[in-house]
Amino acid sequence: MMRRFLPWLVTVFAVTLAHGQLPERVLSGDITGTRTLSRDTAYVLQGFVNVRAGGIIRIPAGTLIYGDSASRGSLIINRGAKIWANGQPDLPIVFTSKKPRGQRKAGDWGGVILCGVAGTNLPGDSAAIEGAGNIFGPGSSFTRNDDDSSGVMRYLRIEFAGIAFSPNNEINGLTLGAVGRKTVIEYVQVSFANDDSFEWFGGTVNGKNLIAYKGLDDDFDTDNGYRGKLQFLLAVRDPNIADVSQSNGLEADNDATGSAATPRSNPTMSNLTSLGPAQDSNAVVSSLYRRAAHLRRNTYYGIFNSVMMGWPIGVFIDGAGTATGAQNDSLQIRNTILAGQQSQLLTTNVSGFNIVSWFNTSGWGNTTYPLPANVQLVAPYASGNALNPLPASGSPALSGASFGGRLAGDPFFQIVPFRGAFGSTRWDLPWAEYDPQNRDYTGGVVSVRETSERVEGFRLEQNYPNPFNPSTRIAFSISGSRLSGKAEPVSLKVYDMLGREVATLVNAELPAGSYETTFDASLLASGSYIYRLATSAGTQTRRMMLVK
């Protein structure tokens, strides 16, 4: 339906859009009913924004949400509340720092916290979440429900979050406390978190297509009886950024004391690619980096079909209880590659347990290589959006996966031939962002998706449909060698007939290929507009579109 504005409203919106900015609105206090946000507005989390029991927050695809630094802005979904944040591949939901490009940093705001009523192994089956104090777990107020739902988070980014109130009392990028398995967590990227990127405290929630990008502490941390399933995970580290508590790829505890409390922490993970900080044996990295997987404090675990490379230590099975779990097959590692670690496998001194012999057990399909380069990924250590974690032709990661044993017959796990997070295609594009420090959010959330169209040099297509209301698609191609893995800066912007910029559709480094993006002009007045594609070579092509 055509939007109609009073004349004075048209003037206000024209001024706002001419400067490429969305109007802003503060989110603060408690949400007790249903609160629906709008993609047409940028929201600012001020203080702890609590969605209380019975409350629902609905976040449309393409919504931009800033976290306020001074008040430690955070979004907390409490027990009995729900979040419906269902983004799209070419229109993700973004939580990020409000600071301008070049000034953003880890810990600029709080983070996102979900609290549910699935089971934990905590005394009283509940506890206060780190950093915020909200209660997770059923306790005496709720009935334990491993099938509980806290809602949906899909195609969503969380950037520059994480507040440290005191040691071991921090807000992570995404914190999941006793969240139930009917909650949907898919296609979520946490970047530059000031503590862990993802942390699970108990619960049964599953997750797919998760990215931990250059966080400070651990990439994926599990505690207090977490028993969920995880598949297709990517972790990327910055060699210069690590935590004083020592940074790991996976950190796993049963509980803080290392007891055998039940339910036992027992995640099942398949298809992880963990890119540690050291790309080769000569790399200089922070001395605070430790292990690709630190399995400790009586945890059980299952790691399958994965690739872990470039860490000082590969797998560390820490403590007698954890080693006993490995010996009785409650802790499993199968069909997994370790590459480039200075020490591939370590354990505490446990009588009768040889971790090297255990890892290399015949039929388990585990492999070790001396260098990360032996895994033959395309560009795993490239900077920014030039990162390409796909296995190159001939890579040992393209085969060797198995979905028997613990994974057999489980409909959650997609059966694929490859080890690691990726085969021949990238599920992280176009919604993920590997240079959030320089991403321009003044015009809101914009994205671009790669298509299967054949590359025919530098080309900008006429938008379709045209005329349109309220959205249209724009396709373009960038010439060059796709095999090189190199990317170049690309911008696609929209201007009014006076030459004023009204929208940025693409502002990213892209390799050669064909792409498509969607332009939503619901805030623009009817009329003619020009869009322009520019690359580092300075080539520009202009087309005209008509908004009705």
C-alpha positions as a Python dict, from the first residue, in 0.01 Angstrom:
ca = {
    (1, 'M'): (0, 0, 0),
    (2, 'M'): (132, 345, -91),
    (3, 'R'): (250, 543, 212),
    (4, 'R'): (97, 891, 227),
    (5, 'F'): (259, 1175, 420),
    (6, 'L'): (132, 1517, 515),
    (7, 'P'): (337, 1793, 345),
    (8, 'W'): (529, 1883, 661),
    (9, 'L'): (616, 1515, 714),
    (10, 'V'): (751, 1487, 362),
    (11, 'T'): (989, 1774, 437),
    (12, 'V'): (1114, 1611, 756),
    (13, 'F'): (1180, 1279, 586),
    (14, 'A'): (1348, 1444, 288),
    (15, 'V'): (1596, 1620, 517),
    (16, 'T'): (1665, 1301, 712),
    (17, 'L'): (1720, 1088, 406),
    (18, 'A'): (1931, 1349, 232),
    (19, 'H'): (2183, 1299, 509),
    (20, 'G'): (2147, 921, 478),
    (21, 'Q'): (2028, 870, 835),
    (22, 'L'): (1738, 684, 989),
    (23, 'P'): (1533, 849, 1262),
    (24, 'E'): (1630, 713, 1608),
    (25, 'R'): (1420, 601, 1901),
    (26, 'V'): (1531, 500, 2250),
    (27, 'L'): (1441, 158, 2390),
    (28, 'S'): (1455, 146, 2769),
    (29, 'G'): (1290, -11, 3073),
    (30, 'D'): (1055, -308, 3069),
    (31, 'I'): (855, -460, 2785),
    (32, 'T'): (552, -644, 2924),
    (33, 'G'): (318, -670, 2625),
    (34, 'T'): (408, -706, 2258),
    (35, 'R'): (651, -449, 2122),
    (36, 'T'): (704, -445, 1745),
    (37, 'L'): (998, -252, 1606),
    (38, 'S'): (1024, -103, 1257),
    (39, 'R'): (1297, -127, 998),
    (40, 'D'): (1233, 242, 923),
    (41, 'T'): (1380, 342, 1262),
    (42, 'A'): (1716, 290, 1431),
    (43, 'Y'): (1676, 195, 1797),
    (44, 'V'): (1908, 270, 2088),
    (45, 'L'): (1918, 27, 2381),
    (46, 'Q'): (1948, 243, 2692),
    (47, 'G'): (2032, 50, 3007),
    (48, 'F'): (1898, -301, 3061),
    (49, 'V'): (1593, -342, 2838),
    (50, 'N'): (1401, -632, 2992),
    (51, 'V'): (1133, -825, 2807),
    (52, 'R'): (942, -961, 3106),
    (53, 'A'): (746, -1286, 3139),
    (54, 'G'): (459, -1283, 2893),
    (55, 'G'): (622, -1006, 2689),
    (56, 'I'): (726, -1033, 2326),
    (57, 'I'): (964, -821, 2120),
    (58, 'R'): (927, -849, 1743),
    (59, 'I'): (1219, -730, 1532),
    (60, 'P'): (1168, -720, 1152),
    (61, 'A'): (1436, -812, 901),
    (62, 'G'): (1676, -525, 835),
    (63, 'T'): (1628, -352, 1172),
    (64, 'L'): (1926, -162, 1314),
    (65, 'I'): (1970, -156, 1693),
    (66, 'Y'): (2246, 37, 1868),
    (67, 'G'): (2371, -29, 2220),
    (68, 'D'): (2427, 279, 2434),
    (69, 'S'): (2776, 279, 2588),
    (70, 'A'): (2722, 503, 2890),
    (71, 'S'): (2426, 303, 3023),
    (72, 'R'): (2561, -38, 2915),
    (73, 'G'): (2262, -91, 2690),
    (74, 'S'): (2154, -457, 2672),
    (75, 'L'): (1854, -659, 2558),
    (76, 'I'): (1740, -929, 2803),
    (77, 'I'): (1472, -1184, 2723),
    (78, 'N'): (1359, -1310, 3063),
    (79, 'R'): (1201, -1642, 3157),
    (80, 'G'): (859, -1670, 2998),
    (81, 'A'): (929, -1395, 2743),
    (82, 'K'): (1004, -1425, 2372),
    (83, 'I'): (1204, -1260, 2095),
    (84, 'W'): (1096, -1290, 1733),
    (85, 'A'): (1397, -1167, 1535),
    (86, 'N'): (1366, -1330, 1196),
    (87, 'G'): (1606, -1162, 957),
    (88, 'Q'): (1668, -1251, 594),
    (89, 'P'): (1988, -1352, 412),
    (90, 'D'): (2001, -1020, 228),
    (91, 'L'): (1845, -821, 512),
    (92, 'P'): (1990, -925, 851),
    (93, 'I'): (1906, -773, 1187),
    (94, 'V'): (2205, -588, 1334),
    (95, 'F'): (2291, -502, 1695),
    (96, 'T'): (2601, -283, 1699),
    (97, 'S'): (2794, 4, 1853),
    (98, 'K'): (2657, 355, 1815),
    (99, 'K'): (3003, 497, 1768),
    (100, 'P'): (3108, 614, 1420),
    (101, 'R'): (3324, 414, 1183),
    (102, 'G'): (3684, 382, 1300),
    (103, 'Q'): (3596, 439, 1668),
    (104, 'R'): (3405, 119, 1750),
    (105, 'K'): (3558, -132, 1990),
    (106, 'A'): (3475, -444, 2188),
    (107, 'G'): (3269, -361, 2497),
    (108, 'D'): (3094, -55, 2352),
    (109, 'W'): (2763, -185, 2491),
    (110, 'G'): (2620, -478, 2686),
    (111, 'G'): (2491, -762, 2474),
    (112, 'V'): (2193, -990, 2413),
    (113, 'I'): (2080, -1233, 2685),
    (114, 'L'): (1816, -1507, 2670),
    (115, 'C'): (1694, -1670, 2992),
    (116, 'G'): (1480, -1982, 2978),
    (117, 'V'): (1346, -2262, 3196),
    (118, 'A'): (1521, -2569, 3054),
    (119, 'G'): (1715, -2785, 3296),
    (120, 'T'): (2053, -2703, 3449),
    (121, 'N'): (2278, -2882, 3699),
    (122, 'L'): (2283, -2585, 3936),
    (123, 'P'): (2169, -2609, 4298),
    (124, 'G'): (1800, -2519, 4295),
    (125, 'D'): (1804, -2542, 3913),
    (126, 'S'): (1855, -2168, 3870),
    (127, 'A'): (2110, -1890, 3907),
    (128, 'A'): (2173, -1526, 3820),
    (129, 'I'): (2314, -1465, 3475),
    (130, 'E'): (2666, -1321, 3465),
    (131, 'G'): (2680, -946, 3427),
    (132, 'A'): (2306, -878, 3442),
    (133, 'G'): (2173, -1064, 3746),
    (134, 'N'): (1856, -1190, 3576),
    (135, 'I'): (1754, -1540, 3681),
    (136, 'F'): (1779, -1832, 3439),
    (137, 'G'): (1661, -2187, 3493),
    (138, 'P'): (1321, -2294, 3628),
    (139, 'G'): (1402, -2266, 3999),
    (140, 'S'): (1092, -2271, 4217),
    (141, 'S'): (894, -2025, 4003),
    (142, 'F'): (866, -2222, 3677),
    (143, 'T'): (827, -2583, 3570),
    (144, 'R'): (1139, -2727, 3412),
    (145, 'N'): (1084, -2759, 3037),
    (146, 'D'): (1365, -2872, 2807),
    (147, 'D'): (1129, -2803, 2514),
    (148, 'D'): (1080, -2441, 2616),
    (149, 'S'): (1091, -2172, 2347),
    (150, 'S'): (1238, -1825, 2391),
    (151, 'G'): (1156, -1740, 2029),
    (152, 'V'): (1364, -1703, 1713),
    (153, 'M'): (1698, -1540, 1629),
    (154, 'R'): (1785, -1590, 1265),
    (155, 'Y'): (2009, -1393, 1024),
    (156, 'L'): (2133, -1159, 1294),
    (157, 'R'): (2461, -989, 1386),
    (158, 'I'): (2583, -876, 1730),
    (159, 'E'): (2887, -646, 1711),
    (160, 'F'): (3117, -481, 1971),
    (161, 'A'): (2919, -608, 2271),
    (162, 'G'): (3035, -736, 2611),
    (163, 'I'): (3065, -548, 2939),
    (164, 'A'): (3300, -669, 3213),
    (165, 'F'): (3161, -567, 3553),
    (166, 'S'): (3423, -770, 3742),
    (167, 'P'): (3631, -1086, 3682),
    (168, 'N'): (3401, -1378, 3590),
    (169, 'N'): (3106, -1139, 3585),
    (170, 'E'): (3075, -1031, 3225),
    (171, 'I'): (2808, -997, 2961),
    (172, 'N'): (2898, -1196, 2649),
    (173, 'G'): (2802, -1121, 2292),
    (174, 'L'): (2515, -1373, 2307),
    (175, 'T'): (2437, -1539, 2640),
    (176, 'L'): (2194, -1831, 2657),
    (177, 'G'): (2088, -1933, 3007),
    (178, 'A'): (1876, -2250, 3036),
    (179, 'V'): (1725, -2188, 2693),
    (180, 'G'): (1504, -2469, 2559),
    (181, 'R'): (1537, -2665, 2239),
    (182, 'K'): (1232, -2518, 2068),
    (183, 'T'): (1412, -2184, 2051),
    (184, 'V'): (1558, -2123, 1704),
    (185, 'I'): (1916, -1989, 1688),
    (186, 'E'): (2043, -1991, 1328),
    (187, 'Y'): (2269, -1771, 1116),
    (188, 'V'): (2397, -1559, 1404),
    (189, 'Q'): (2733, -1378, 1399),
    (190, 'V'): (2896, -1231, 1710),
    (191, 'S'): (3189, -1000, 1630),
    (192, 'F'): (3442, -829, 1858),
    (193, 'A'): (3281, -941, 2182),
    (194, 'N'): (3455, -820, 2495),
    (195, 'D'): (3422, -1162, 2659),
    (196, 'D'): (3296, -1489, 2507),
    (197, 'S'): (3124, -1469, 2172),
    (198, 'F'): (2865, -1736, 2261),
    (199, 'E'): (2808, -1888, 2605),
    (200, 'W'): (2552, -2147, 2710),
    (201, 'F'): (2463, -2197, 3079),
    (202, 'G'): (2266, -2521, 3091),
    (203, 'G'): (1968, -2573, 2867),
    (204, 'T'): (1905, -2769, 2550),
    (205, 'V'): (1886, -2505, 2276),
    (206, 'N'): (2036, -2606, 1941),
    (207, 'G'): (2224, -2381, 1699),
    (208, 'K'): (2323, -2382, 1333),
    (209, 'N'): (2539, -2157, 1117),
    (210, 'L'): (2703, -1959, 1397),
    (211, 'I'): (3006, -1728, 1358),
    (212, 'A'): (3236, -1613, 1638),
    (213, 'Y'): (3453, -1338, 1490),
    (214, 'K'): (3754, -1192, 1670),
    (215, 'G'): (3617, -1207, 2022),
    (216, 'L'): (3830, -1142, 2329),
    (217, 'D'): (3788, -1460, 2534),
    (218, 'D'): (3637, -1792, 2418),
    (219, 'D'): (3448, -1850, 2095),
    (220, 'F'): (3200, -2111, 2219),
    (221, 'D'): (3172, -2168, 2597),
    (222, 'T'): (2947, -2434, 2755),
    (223, 'D'): (2861, -2478, 3125),
    (224, 'N'): (2610, -2600, 3384),
    (225, 'G'): (2462, -2897, 3202),
    (226, 'Y'): (2430, -2764, 2846),
    (227, 'R'): (2312, -3049, 2620),
    (228, 'G'): (2231, -2885, 2287),
    (229, 'K'): (2332, -2972, 1932),
    (230, 'L'): (2541, -2745, 1711),
    (231, 'Q'): (2634, -2765, 1342),
    (232, 'F'): (2820, -2543, 1097),
    (233, 'L'): (3025, -2311, 1317),
    (234, 'L'): (3303, -2072, 1217),
    (235, 'A'): (3547, -1912, 1462),
    (236, 'V'): (3806, -1653, 1354),
    (237, 'R'): (4065, -1499, 1586),
    (238, 'D'): (4275, -1183, 1591),
    (239, 'P'): (4639, -1274, 1672),
    (240, 'N'): (4681, -961, 1887),
    (241, 'I'): (4361, -978, 2093),
    (242, 'A'): (4320, -1228, 2378),
    (243, 'D'): (4186, -1227, 2732),
    (244, 'V'): (4383, -1223, 3058),
    (245, 'S'): (4183, -1534, 3156),
    (246, 'Q'): (4342, -1711, 2854),
    (247, 'S'): (4149, -1746, 2531),
    (248, 'N'): (4028, -2074, 2383),
    (249, 'G'): (3822, -2178, 2086),
    (250, 'L'): (3600, -2416, 2281),
    (251, 'E'): (3584, -2398, 2659),
    (252, 'A'): (3371, -2662, 2829),
    (253, 'D'): (3282, -2722, 3196),
    (254, 'N'): (3027, -2936, 3371),
    (255, 'D'): (3012, -2671, 3641),
    (256, 'A'): (3245, -2421, 3804),
    (257, 'T'): (3366, -2668, 4068),
    (258, 'G'): (3415, -2962, 3835),
    (259, 'S'): (3156, -3178, 4011),
    (260, 'A'): (2964, -3464, 3851),
    (261, 'A'): (2632, -3282, 3898),
    (262, 'T'): (2359, -3384, 3658),
    (263, 'P'): (2243, -3328, 3394),
    (264, 'R'): (2601, -3349, 3271),
    (265, 'S'): (2724, -3089, 3023),
    (266, 'N'): (2727, -3285, 2698),
    (267, 'P'): (2708, -3074, 2379),
    (268, 'T'): (2714, -3243, 2038),
    (269, 'M'): (2900, -3037, 1777),
    (270, 'S'): (2959, -3113, 1410),
    (271, 'N'): (3128, -2915, 1133),
    (272, 'L'): (3330, -2656, 1323),
    (273, 'T'): (3604, -2456, 1152),
    (274, 'S'): (3818, -2291, 1419),
    (275, 'L'): (4080, -2057, 1273),
    (276, 'G'): (4325, -1993, 1555),
    (277, 'P'): (4551, -1689, 1571),
    (278, 'A'): (4865, -1839, 1410),
    (279, 'Q'): (4855, -1878, 1034),
    (280, 'D'): (5200, -2040, 1026),
    (281, 'S'): (5484, -2147, 1254),
    (282, 'N'): (5644, -1800, 1239),
    (283, 'A'): (5333, -1605, 1339),
    (284, 'V'): (5358, -1379, 1645),
    (285, 'V'): (5043, -1403, 1856),
    (286, 'S'): (4932, -1294, 2201),
    (287, 'S'): (5082, -1510, 2475),
    (288, 'L'): (4733, -1535, 2627),
    (289, 'Y'): (4613, -1772, 2354),
    (290, 'R'): (4586, -2135, 2464),
    (291, 'R'): (4377, -2418, 2314),
    (292, 'A'): (4146, -2490, 2025),
    (293, 'A'): (3942, -2703, 2268),
    (294, 'H'): (3979, -2691, 2647),
    (295, 'L'): (3760, -2972, 2781),
    (296, 'R'): (3766, -2965, 3159),
    (297, 'R'): (3580, -2984, 3493),
    (298, 'N'): (3403, -3314, 3433),
    (299, 'T'): (3239, -3216, 3106),
    (300, 'Y'): (3127, -3461, 2840),
    (301, 'Y'): (3132, -3355, 2475),
    (302, 'G'): (3104, -3475, 2117),
    (303, 'I'): (3315, -3307, 1846),
    (304, 'F'): (3264, -3443, 1495),
    (305, 'N'): (3366, -3360, 1138),
    (306, 'S'): (3558, -3049, 1240),
    (307, 'V'): (3873, -2851, 1159),
    (308, 'M'): (4079, -2677, 1429),
    (309, 'M'): (4399, -2505, 1320),
    (310, 'G'): (4650, -2240, 1419),
    (311, 'W'): (4627, -2266, 1801),
    (312, 'P'): (4921, -2309, 2044),
    (313, 'I'): (4749, -2629, 2169),
    (314, 'G'): (4495, -2841, 1987),
    (315, 'V'): (4284, -3044, 2232),
    (316, 'F'): (4345, -3033, 2609),
    (317, 'I'): (4153, -3287, 2815),
    (318, 'D'): (4187, -3142, 3162),
    (319, 'G'): (4125, -3340, 3480),
    (320, 'A'): (4058, -3698, 3581),
    (321, 'G'): (3680, -3672, 3548),
    (322, 'T'): (3703, -3543, 3191),
    (323, 'A'): (3962, -3807, 3100),
    (324, 'T'): (3735, -4077, 3243),
    (325, 'G'): (3459, -3944, 3016),
    (326, 'A'): (3692, -3986, 2719),
    (327, 'Q'): (3784, -4339, 2825),
    (328, 'N'): (3422, -4448, 2861),
    (329, 'D'): (3326, -4279, 2532),
    (330, 'S'): (3105, -4012, 2689),
    (331, 'L'): (3352, -3761, 2545),
    (332, 'Q'): (3414, -3822, 2176),
    (333, 'I'): (3620, -3667, 1895),
    (334, 'R'): (3568, -3821, 1551),
    (335, 'N'): (3661, -3739, 1190),
    (336, 'T'): (3833, -3418, 1297),
    (337, 'I'): (4141, -3238, 1164),
    (338, 'L'): (4399, -3070, 1389),
    (339, 'A'): (4658, -2861, 1203),
    (340, 'G'): (4942, -2628, 1293),
    (341, 'Q'): (4930, -2655, 1670),
    (342, 'Q'): (5262, -2640, 1856),
    (343, 'S'): (5121, -2919, 2074),
    (344, 'Q'): (4840, -3104, 1906),
    (345, 'L'): (4713, -3299, 2209),
    (346, 'L'): (4763, -3257, 2582),
    (347, 'T'): (4611, -3392, 2900),
    (348, 'T'): (4668, -3361, 3269),
    (349, 'N'): (4863, -3648, 3418),
    (350, 'V'): (4592, -3912, 3436),
    (351, 'S'): (4712, -4265, 3501),
    (352, 'G'): (4632, -4507, 3220),
    (353, 'F'): (4510, -4247, 2971),
    (354, 'N'): (4719, -4163, 2664),
    (355, 'I'): (4543, -3886, 2474),
    (356, 'V'): (4752, -3933, 2158),
    (357, 'S'): (4663, -4301, 2131),
    (358, 'W'): (4302, -4220, 2218),
    (359, 'F'): (4271, -3948, 1950),
    (360, 'N'): (4435, -4171, 1687),
    (361, 'T'): (4218, -4475, 1759),
    (362, 'S'): (4171, -4677, 1439),
    (363, 'G'): (3835, -4612, 1275),
    (364, 'W'): (3776, -4275, 1435),
    (365, 'G'): (3895, -4084, 1128),
    (366, 'N'): (4093, -3815, 1311),
    (367, 'T'): (4384, -3646, 1130),
    (368, 'T'): (4674, -3419, 1226),
    (369, 'Y'): (4884, -3193, 1002),
    (370, 'P'): (5192, -2989, 1091),
    (371, 'L'): (5074, -2662, 932),
    (372, 'P'): (4745, -2477, 881),
    (373, 'A'): (4834, -2453, 512),
    (374, 'N'): (4803, -2833, 488),
    (375, 'V'): (4425, -2796, 527),
    (376, 'Q'): (4421, -2595, 202),
    (377, 'L'): (4153, -2338, 271),
    (378, 'V'): (4120, -2056, 14),
    (379, 'A'): (4196, -1746, 226),
    (380, 'P'): (4141, -1825, 595),
    (381, 'Y'): (4369, -1551, 723),
    (382, 'A'): (4276, -1272, 480),
    (383, 'S'): (4164, -949, 642),
    (384, 'G'): (3813, -814, 648),
    (385, 'N'): (3568, -924, 384),
    (386, 'A'): (3846, -1085, 179),
    (387, 'L'): (3826, -1376, 426),
    (388, 'N'): (3736, -1696, 245),
    (389, 'P'): (3712, -2010, 463),
    (390, 'L'): (3613, -2247, 181),
    (391, 'P'): (3829, -2555, 121),
    (392, 'A'): (4027, -2522, -202),
    (393, 'S'): (4033, -2797, -461),
    (394, 'G'): (4226, -3091, -318),
    (395, 'S'): (4169, -2992, 44),
    (396, 'P'): (4144, -3286, 287),
    (397, 'A'): (3850, -3102, 446),
    (398, 'L'): (3632, -3162, 140),
    (399, 'S'): (3583, -3524, 244),
    (400, 'G'): (3614, -3751, 547),
    (401, 'A'): (3294, -3666, 734),
    (402, 'S'): (3083, -3937, 894),
    (403, 'F'): (2740, -3918, 1055),
    (404, 'G'): (2728, -4253, 1229),
    (405, 'G'): (2744, -4327, 1599),
    (406, 'R'): (2620, -4044, 1814),
    (407, 'L'): (2493, -3853, 1509),
    (408, 'A'): (2319, -4145, 1339),
    (409, 'G'): (1956, -4090, 1257),
    (410, 'D'): (1939, -3749, 1423),
    (411, 'P'): (1730, -3525, 1194),
    (412, 'F'): (1893, -3213, 1334),
    (413, 'F'): (2224, -3283, 1162),
    (414, 'Q'): (2251, -3222, 789),
    (415, 'I'): (2457, -3502, 635),
    (416, 'V'): (2743, -3355, 432),
    (417, 'P'): (3068, -3505, 298),
    (418, 'F'): (3299, -3228, 420),
    (419, 'R'): (3474, -3160, 749),
    (420, 'G'): (3460, -2809, 888),
    (421, 'A'): (3195, -2543, 846),
    (422, 'F'): (3199, -2520, 466),
    (423, 'G'): (3205, -2735, 157),
    (424, 'S'): (3190, -2573, -185),
    (425, 'T'): (2941, -2298, -98),
    (426, 'R'): (2929, -2019, 159),
    (427, 'W'): (2632, -1999, 394),
    (428, 'D'): (2777, -1685, 558),
    (429, 'L'): (2709, -1459, 260),
    (430, 'P'): (2556, -1209, 218),
    (431, 'W'): (2433, -1161, 575),
    (432, 'A'): (2767, -1182, 763),
    (433, 'E'): (3011, -890, 793),
    (434, 'Y'): (3387, -925, 848),
    (435, 'D'): (3472, -555, 864),
    (436, 'P'): (3213, -411, 1105),
    (437, 'Q'): (3458, -144, 1215),
    (438, 'N'): (3417, 28, 879),
    (439, 'R'): (3060, -68, 792),
    (440, 'D'): (2843, 235, 721),
    (441, 'Y'): (2515, 211, 914),
    (442, 'T'): (2398, 569, 866),
    (443, 'G'): (2145, 455, 609),
    (444, 'G'): (2039, 150, 809),
    (445, 'V'): (2106, -215, 735),
    (446, 'V'): (2189, -291, 375),
    (447, 'S'): (2315, -614, 233),
    (448, 'V'): (2401, -793, -87),
    (449, 'R'): (2379, -1159, -184),
    (450, 'E'): (2592, -1351, -432),
    (451, 'T'): (2402, -1509, -720),
    (452, 'S'): (2487, -1791, -954),
    (453, 'E'): (2483, -1565, -1259),
    (454, 'R'): (2785, -1586, -1488),
    (455, 'V'): (3031, -1298, -1445),
    (456, 'E'): (3041, -1074, -1753),
    (457, 'G'): (3277, -800, -1652),
    (458, 'F'): (3175, -483, -1471),
    (459, 'R'): (2800, -456, -1512),
    (460, 'L'): (2507, -279, -1346),
    (461, 'E'): (2162, -399, -1444),
    (462, 'Q'): (1840, -200, -1465),
    (463, 'N'): (1645, -249, -1145),
    (464, 'Y'): (1341, -475, -1157),
    (465, 'P'): (1058, -407, -1121),
    (466, 'N'): (1071, -50, -1243),
    (467, 'P'): (860, 154, -1164),
    (468, 'F'): (822, -3, -818),
    (469, 'N'): (659, 33, -477),
    (470, 'P'): (802, -16, -223),
    (471, 'S'): (1100, -238, -315),
    (472, 'T'): (1304, -341, -617),
    (473, 'R'): (1602, -564, -696),
    (474, 'I'): (1933, -445, -839),
    (475, 'A'): (2187, -688, -988),
    (476, 'F'): (2550, -615, -1070),
    (477, 'S'): (2875, -792, -1156),
    (478, 'I'): (3238, -723, -1072),
    (479, 'S'): (3510, -844, -1304),
    (480, 'G'): (3837, -1004, -1199),
    (481, 'S'): (3973, -1341, -1094),
    (482, 'R'): (3744, -1521, -853),
    (483, 'L'): (4007, -1787, -782),
    (484, 'S'): (4245, -1530, -634),
    (485, 'G'): (4017, -1480, -335),
    (486, 'K'): (4095, -1107, -351),
    (487, 'A'): (3822, -852, -288),
    (488, 'E'): (3791, -483, -363),
    (489, 'P'): (3582, -201, -216),
    (490, 'V'): (3243, -173, -382),
    (491, 'S'): (2970, 83, -319),
    (492, 'L'): (2620, 106, -457),
    (493, 'K'): (2436, 426, -364),
    (494, 'V'): (2108, 595, -450),
    (495, 'Y'): (2075, 969, -516),
    (496, 'D'): (1782, 1202, -573),
    (497, 'M'): (1766, 1422, -883),
    (498, 'L'): (1949, 1700, -698),
    (499, 'G'): (2246, 1471, -645),
    (500, 'R'): (2185, 1414, -274),
    (501, 'E'): (2265, 1069, -141),
    (502, 'V'): (1950, 907, 2),
    (503, 'A'): (2061, 545, 58),
    (504, 'T'): (2368, 319, 67),
    (505, 'L'): (2281, -27, -62),
    (506, 'V'): (2629, -180, -66),
    (507, 'N'): (2945, -74, 114),
    (508, 'A'): (3170, -379, 132),
    (509, 'E'): (3475, -556, -5),
    (510, 'L'): (3357, -812, -260),
    (511, 'P'): (3547, -1060, -479),
    (512, 'A'): (3472, -1093, -848),
    (513, 'G'): (3125, -1230, -904),
    (514, 'S'): (2760, -1152, -964),
    (515, 'Y'): (2544, -1004, -690),
    (516, 'E'): (2194, -887, -616),
    (517, 'T'): (2057, -654, -350),
    (518, 'T'): (1711, -530, -253),
    (519, 'F'): (1625, -161, -221),
    (520, 'D'): (1332, -68, 4),
    (521, 'A'): (1216, 286, -83),
    (522, 'S'): (916, 297, 147),
    (523, 'L'): (1040, 621, 309),
    (524, 'L'): (1107, 801, -19),
    (525, 'A'): (867, 1032, -197),
    (526, 'S'): (747, 930, -543),
    (527, 'G'): (977, 1036, -822),
    (528, 'S'): (1293, 955, -1015),
    (529, 'Y'): (1620, 849, -855),
    (530, 'I'): (1966, 756, -980),
    (531, 'Y'): (2180, 469, -851),
    (532, 'R'): (2554, 440, -901),
    (533, 'L'): (2802, 152, -870),
    (534, 'A'): (3164, 232, -793),
    (535, 'T'): (3475, 19, -741),
    (536, 'S'): (3833, 100, -645),
    (537, 'A'): (3911, 140, -1013),
    (538, 'G'): (3677, 437, -1017),
    (539, 'T'): (3442, 285, -1274),
    (540, 'Q'): (3086, 406, -1231),
    (541, 'T'): (2762, 325, -1406),
    (542, 'R'): (2439, 513, -1351),
    (543, 'R'): (2083, 394, -1398),
    (544, 'M'): (1750, 564, -1333),
    (545, 'M'): (1465, 419, -1124),
    (546, 'L'): (1113, 540, -1062),
    (547, 'V'): (940, 516, -723),
    (548, 'K'): (560, 529, -754),
}
